[in-house]
Amino acid sequence: IDPSILISGNEITISGTNFGTSGNTVTIGGVAVTTFTSQTHTEIVATIPAGIPCSGNVVVTVCGQSSNAVPYT
C-alpha cells in the first residue's frame, strides 16, 4: 500500500494481482472504502474514508476471497 501512513481524504494505492476491474471491496481499519478512482487487475486507487482508526489493517476482497491483512499506521 502507498502511502504507508494513511490520512482520511487522501488517496491510497493498493498494488497486487488478480484484482477485478470492478466489484472489489476494501476495508481500512474495518471501515469500508466507498470512493474508488480506479480498479485494474493489478492496482486499486481509492479515497481513504473518514473515521479510520490510527492503525489497523487494509483488506481487499475479490469475489468473496479476502486478501491477507496489510498493517498501516
PDB file of C-alpha atoms in Angstrom:
ATOM      1  CA  ILE A   1       0.000   0.000   0.000  1.00  0.00           C
ATOM      2  CA  ASP A   2       1.092   3.517  -0.669  1.00  0.00           C
ATOM      3  CA  PRO A   3       1.310   5.667   1.368  1.00  0.00           C
ATOM      4  CA  SER A   4       2.016   3.613   4.499  1.00  0.00           C
ATOM      5  CA  ILE A   5       0.682   6.405   6.735  1.00  0.00           C
ATOM      6  CA  LEU A   6      -2.993   6.917   5.942  1.00  0.00           C
ATOM      7  CA  ILE A   7      -4.923  10.171   6.295  1.00  0.00           C
ATOM      8  CA  SER A   8      -8.668  10.423   5.676  1.00  0.00           C
ATOM      9  CA  GLY A   9      -9.486  12.141   2.394  1.00  0.00           C
ATOM     10  CA  ASN A  10      -6.161  11.280   0.739  1.00  0.00           C
ATOM     11  CA  GLU A  11      -5.775   8.543  -1.855  1.00  0.00           C
ATOM     12  CA  ILE A  12      -4.434   5.073  -1.204  1.00  0.00           C
ATOM     13  CA  THR A  13      -2.898   2.881  -3.896  1.00  0.00           C
ATOM     14  CA  ILE A  14      -3.058  -0.863  -3.349  1.00  0.00           C
ATOM     15  CA  SER A  15      -0.899  -2.947  -5.659  1.00  0.00           C
ATOM     16  CA  GLY A  16      -1.243  -6.683  -6.162  1.00  0.00           C
ATOM     17  CA  THR A  17      -2.504  -9.297  -8.568  1.00  0.00           C
ATOM     18  CA  ASN A  18      -5.829 -10.830  -9.543  1.00  0.00           C
ATOM     19  CA  PHE A  19      -7.964  -7.852  -8.572  1.00  0.00           C
ATOM     20  CA  GLY A  20     -11.122  -7.320 -10.574  1.00  0.00           C
ATOM     21  CA  THR A  21     -11.747  -4.196 -12.624  1.00  0.00           C
ATOM     22  CA  SER A  22     -14.891  -3.550 -10.558  1.00  0.00           C
ATOM     23  CA  GLY A  23     -16.714  -5.004  -7.596  1.00  0.00           C
ATOM     24  CA  ASN A  24     -13.705  -5.169  -5.277  1.00  0.00           C
ATOM     25  CA  THR A  25     -14.301  -4.224  -1.665  1.00  0.00           C
ATOM     26  CA  VAL A  26     -11.673  -2.622   0.527  1.00  0.00           C
ATOM     27  CA  THR A  27     -11.683  -2.007   4.259  1.00  0.00           C
ATOM     28  CA  ILE A  28      -9.212   0.188   6.096  1.00  0.00           C
ATOM     29  CA  GLY A  29      -9.173  -0.439   9.819  1.00  0.00           C
ATOM     30  CA  GLY A  30     -12.584  -2.071   9.456  1.00  0.00           C
ATOM     31  CA  VAL A  31     -14.073   0.971   7.681  1.00  0.00           C
ATOM     32  CA  ALA A  32     -15.411   0.325   4.177  1.00  0.00           C
ATOM     33  CA  VAL A  33     -13.985   2.325   1.287  1.00  0.00           C
ATOM     34  CA  THR A  34     -16.769   3.809  -0.834  1.00  0.00           C
ATOM     35  CA  THR A  35     -14.929   6.014  -3.350  1.00  0.00           C
ATOM     36  CA  PHE A  36     -12.697   4.397  -5.969  1.00  0.00           C
ATOM     37  CA  THR A  37     -10.651   6.343  -8.520  1.00  0.00           C
ATOM     38  CA  SER A  38      -9.677   3.243 -10.486  1.00  0.00           C
ATOM     39  CA  GLN A  39      -9.635  -0.531 -10.259  1.00  0.00           C
ATOM     40  CA  THR A  40      -7.453  -2.688 -12.506  1.00  0.00           C
ATOM     41  CA  HIS A  41      -6.220  -6.270 -12.286  1.00  0.00           C
ATOM     42  CA  THR A  42      -3.038  -5.076 -10.528  1.00  0.00           C
ATOM     43  CA  GLU A  43      -3.939  -1.828  -8.755  1.00  0.00           C
ATOM     44  CA  ILE A  44      -6.754  -0.203  -6.793  1.00  0.00           C
ATOM     45  CA  VAL A  45      -6.772   3.552  -6.160  1.00  0.00           C
ATOM     46  CA  ALA A  46      -9.319   4.807  -3.649  1.00  0.00           C
ATOM     47  CA  THR A  47     -10.077   7.666  -1.278  1.00  0.00           C
ATOM     48  CA  ILE A  48      -9.323   6.933   2.368  1.00  0.00           C
ATOM     49  CA  PRO A  49     -12.621   7.217   4.275  1.00  0.00           C
ATOM     50  CA  ALA A  50     -13.233   9.331   7.356  1.00  0.00           C
ATOM     51  CA  GLY A  51     -13.284   7.584  10.709  1.00  0.00           C
ATOM     52  CA  ILE A  52     -10.423   5.155  10.214  1.00  0.00           C
ATOM     53  CA  PRO A  53      -8.504   4.235  13.381  1.00  0.00           C
ATOM     54  CA  CYS A  54      -4.913   5.430  13.854  1.00  0.00           C
ATOM     55  CA  SER A  55      -3.612   1.973  12.967  1.00  0.00           C
ATOM     56  CA  GLY A  56      -5.092  -1.224  11.620  1.00  0.00           C
ATOM     57  CA  ASN A  57      -5.204  -3.362   8.522  1.00  0.00           C
ATOM     58  CA  VAL A  58      -6.089  -2.908   4.868  1.00  0.00           C
ATOM     59  CA  VAL A  59      -8.031  -5.831   3.399  1.00  0.00           C
ATOM     60  CA  VAL A  60      -9.158  -6.292  -0.213  1.00  0.00           C
ATOM     61  CA  THR A  61     -11.942  -8.725  -1.041  1.00  0.00           C
ATOM     62  CA  VAL A  62     -12.378 -10.015  -4.602  1.00  0.00           C
ATOM     63  CA  CYS A  63     -15.180 -12.456  -5.449  1.00  0.00           C
ATOM     64  CA  GLY A  64     -15.635 -13.296  -1.778  1.00  0.00           C
ATOM     65  CA  GLN A  65     -11.945 -14.042  -1.192  1.00  0.00           C
ATOM     66  CA  SER A  66     -10.188 -11.721   1.258  1.00  0.00           C
ATOM     67  CA  SER A  67      -6.525 -10.812   0.985  1.00  0.00           C
ATOM     68  CA  ASN A  68      -4.026 -11.063   3.770  1.00  0.00           C
ATOM     69  CA  ALA A  69      -4.362  -8.120   6.134  1.00  0.00           C
ATOM     70  CA  VAL A  70      -1.708  -5.480   5.468  1.00  0.00           C
ATOM     71  CA  PRO A  71      -0.976  -3.280   8.510  1.00  0.00           C
ATOM     72  CA  TYR A  72      -0.818   0.511   8.391  1.00  0.00           C
ATOM     73  CA  THR A  73      -0.064   3.210  10.949  1.00  0.00           C
TER      74      THR A  73
END
